[in-house]
Amino acid sequence: MTTFDARPQAAIGSRPPGWLFSILVDGLAGECDAVFPFQERTALEPACVATARRFVDRTLGTWGVSDIAFECQLVVSELVTNAIRHGGGAAQLRLLTHGPELACVVTDHSRTVPVAATPDVFSEYGRGLRLVDALCSGWGWLTTGASRKCVWAVLAN
C-alpha cells in the first residue's frame, strides 16, 4: 500500500518479527549481521546519510542480495535522516538477514518515538516514514537503555 493511511499501527511501535526481537532484545546472533557505528562528531551531519547508503550497497553486495539495495538505501536514508533531525544523531546502523527478510536498524540518542506525519500537499517534510511503511513489510521501534532507541524496518528479500 502506498496511501497515507497504510498500516497506521506501525506508527505506534509494532513488535518486530520474532527473529529480529530475539537478536535486538535477547542478544542472539543473526544469520548475516553487519554493523556500522557512526562517529559521534559526525552523527548530526547530513553527510552520514550518504555514508550509510554506501555501507548498505557494499554490505548487500557482499551478501549477494543487491536486487533490493535501492529500496534498502531509501529506507536507511529515511531512518538515518530522522535520527539526525529528531533523535539527537545516529549512533549505529545495523543490517540483518533472516531467510527472505532483511532488517535495517538505526539506533539514535533519544527515546522520542517516531511518528508518521500527515503532510499536506505543500509540506516539504513529513513523508519519510510513509515511504518506509510503503516499502517495508513492517517497521517500529524499541527503546534500549535510558537514552536510546532502535528504529527497525523489515524488507522482503
Short mmCIF file of C-alpha atoms in Angstrom, two decimals:
data_model
loop_
_atom_site.label_atom_id
_atom_site.label_comp_id
_atom_site.label_asym_id
_atom_site.label_seq_id
_atom_site.Cartn_x
_atom_site.Cartn_y
_atom_site.Cartn_z
CA MET A 1 0.00 0.00 0.00
CA THR A 2 1.23 3.45 -0.76
CA THR A 3 -1.57 5.57 0.65
CA PHE A 4 -1.03 7.83 3.62
CA ASP A 5 -3.28 5.57 5.70
CA ALA A 6 -1.30 2.38 5.07
CA ARG A 7 -0.73 0.26 8.20
CA PRO A 8 -1.17 3.02 10.82
CA GLN A 9 -0.42 0.55 13.61
CA ALA A 10 3.25 0.68 12.57
CA ALA A 11 3.40 4.26 13.80
CA ILE A 12 2.64 3.20 17.36
CA GLY A 13 5.56 0.79 17.70
CA SER A 14 4.59 -2.59 16.35
CA ARG A 15 6.59 -5.55 17.63
CA PRO A 16 9.41 -6.72 15.36
CA PRO A 17 9.30 -10.22 13.89
CA GLY A 18 10.33 -12.88 16.41
CA TRP A 19 13.75 -13.45 14.87
CA LEU A 20 14.58 -9.73 14.98
CA PHE A 21 13.20 -9.34 18.50
CA SER A 22 15.48 -12.19 19.65
CA ILE A 23 18.50 -10.51 18.13
CA LEU A 24 17.78 -6.96 19.34
CA VAL A 25 16.44 -7.75 22.81
CA ASP A 26 17.86 -11.15 23.73
CA GLY A 27 21.22 -10.63 22.01
CA LEU A 28 21.06 -13.76 19.85
CA ALA A 29 23.23 -13.92 16.73
CA GLY A 30 21.72 -13.34 13.28
CA GLU A 31 22.47 -15.17 10.01
CA CYS A 32 24.11 -12.14 8.40
CA ASP A 33 24.78 -9.21 10.66
CA ALA A 34 26.68 -6.04 9.73
CA VAL A 35 27.12 -3.02 11.99
CA PHE A 36 28.17 0.50 11.06
CA PRO A 37 28.88 2.75 14.06
CA PHE A 38 28.52 6.46 13.33
CA GLN A 39 31.26 8.66 14.73
CA GLU A 40 29.93 10.89 17.47
CA ARG A 41 31.40 14.04 15.94
CA THR A 42 29.68 13.43 12.58
CA ALA A 43 26.43 11.80 13.75
CA LEU A 44 24.45 15.00 13.20
CA GLU A 45 25.88 15.82 9.77
CA PRO A 46 23.78 15.15 6.66
CA ALA A 47 26.83 13.54 5.01
CA CYS A 48 26.41 10.50 7.25
CA VAL A 49 23.27 9.62 5.23
CA ALA A 50 25.41 9.12 2.11
CA THR A 51 27.91 7.11 4.16
CA ALA A 52 25.07 4.88 5.37
CA ARG A 53 23.87 4.32 1.77
CA ARG A 54 27.38 3.27 0.72
CA PHE A 55 27.52 0.85 3.66
CA VAL A 56 24.21 -0.67 2.54
CA ASP A 57 25.45 -1.03 -1.04
CA ARG A 58 28.72 -2.72 -0.02
CA THR A 59 27.09 -4.99 2.56
CA LEU A 60 24.23 -6.20 0.37
CA GLY A 61 26.67 -6.75 -2.50
CA THR A 62 28.80 -8.95 -0.24
CA TRP A 63 25.72 -10.87 0.89
CA GLY A 64 24.53 -11.35 -2.71
CA VAL A 65 21.23 -9.51 -2.27
CA SER A 66 21.95 -6.45 -4.40
CA ASP A 67 18.50 -6.70 -6.00
CA ILE A 68 16.94 -4.88 -3.03
CA ALA A 69 19.81 -2.45 -2.47
CA PHE A 70 17.93 0.55 -3.86
CA GLU A 71 14.89 0.02 -1.62
CA CYS A 72 17.13 -0.63 1.38
CA GLN A 73 19.11 2.54 0.69
CA LEU A 74 15.87 4.57 0.61
CA VAL A 75 14.73 3.10 3.92
CA VAL A 76 18.12 3.62 5.57
CA SER A 77 18.28 7.19 4.24
CA GLU A 78 14.94 8.00 5.86
CA LEU A 79 15.78 6.32 9.17
CA VAL A 80 19.20 7.99 9.44
CA THR A 81 17.73 11.37 8.46
CA ASN A 82 15.11 11.00 11.19
CA ALA A 83 17.83 10.08 13.69
CA ILE A 84 19.68 13.27 12.76
CA ARG A 85 16.60 15.52 12.83
CA HIS A 86 14.66 14.08 15.75
CA GLY A 87 16.89 11.62 17.61
CA GLY A 88 19.96 13.58 18.64
CA GLY A 89 22.07 11.97 15.91
CA ALA A 90 22.57 8.49 14.50
CA ALA A 91 24.57 6.16 16.74
CA GLN A 92 24.57 2.94 14.74
CA LEU A 93 23.22 1.30 11.58
CA ARG A 94 22.74 -2.45 11.62
CA LEU A 95 21.72 -4.69 8.72
CA LEU A 96 20.49 -8.23 9.41
CA THR A 97 19.04 -11.01 7.32
CA HIS A 98 16.90 -13.97 8.23
CA GLY A 99 15.71 -16.17 5.40
CA PRO A 100 13.88 -13.94 2.92
CA GLU A 101 13.83 -10.88 5.21
CA LEU A 102 16.29 -8.02 5.59
CA ALA A 103 16.16 -5.71 8.59
CA CYS A 104 17.55 -2.19 8.80
CA VAL A 105 18.01 -0.96 12.37
CA VAL A 106 19.09 2.59 13.20
CA THR A 107 19.94 3.46 16.79
CA ASP A 108 19.82 7.10 17.88
CA HIS A 109 20.35 9.13 21.05
CA SER A 110 16.72 9.73 22.02
CA ARG A 111 13.74 7.88 23.43
CA THR A 112 11.33 10.08 21.46
CA VAL A 113 9.13 7.79 19.41
CA PRO A 114 8.89 8.22 15.64
CA VAL A 115 5.53 9.42 14.37
CA ALA A 116 4.42 9.23 10.76
CA ALA A 117 3.13 12.71 9.98
CA THR A 118 0.23 13.50 7.72
CA PRO A 119 1.72 16.18 5.48
CA ASP A 120 -0.34 18.49 3.39
CA VAL A 121 0.30 18.88 -0.31
CA PHE A 122 2.71 21.79 0.20
CA SER A 123 4.71 20.30 3.06
CA GLU A 124 8.47 19.90 2.47
CA TYR A 125 8.87 17.26 5.18
CA GLY A 126 6.86 14.51 6.79
CA ARG A 127 6.78 11.79 4.17
CA GLY A 128 9.78 9.71 5.20
CA LEU A 129 8.07 7.22 7.49
CA ARG A 130 5.23 6.87 4.99
CA LEU A 131 7.85 5.88 2.40
CA VAL A 132 9.36 3.38 4.87
CA ASP A 133 5.88 1.99 5.52
CA ALA A 134 5.20 1.60 1.79
CA LEU A 135 8.50 -0.21 1.10
CA CYS A 136 8.61 -2.48 4.14
CA SER A 137 6.58 -5.39 5.47
CA GLY A 138 6.80 -3.76 8.91
CA TRP A 139 8.59 -1.14 10.98
CA GLY A 140 8.62 0.14 14.51
CA TRP A 141 10.94 0.96 17.39
CA LEU A 142 12.34 -0.37 20.65
CA THR A 143 13.86 1.64 23.46
CA THR A 144 17.26 0.40 24.53
CA GLY A 145 18.55 1.71 27.81
CA ALA A 146 17.99 5.09 29.34
CA SER A 147 18.68 7.32 26.38
CA ARG A 148 18.49 5.37 23.12
CA LYS A 149 16.02 3.78 20.76
CA CYS A 150 16.29 1.45 17.78
CA VAL A 151 14.06 2.10 14.80
CA TRP A 152 13.74 -1.06 12.72
CA ALA A 153 12.30 -1.77 9.30
CA VAL A 154 11.98 -5.15 7.56
CA LEU A 155 12.08 -5.59 3.79
CA ALA A 156 11.22 -8.75 1.88
CA ASN A 157 14.39 -10.10 0.27
#
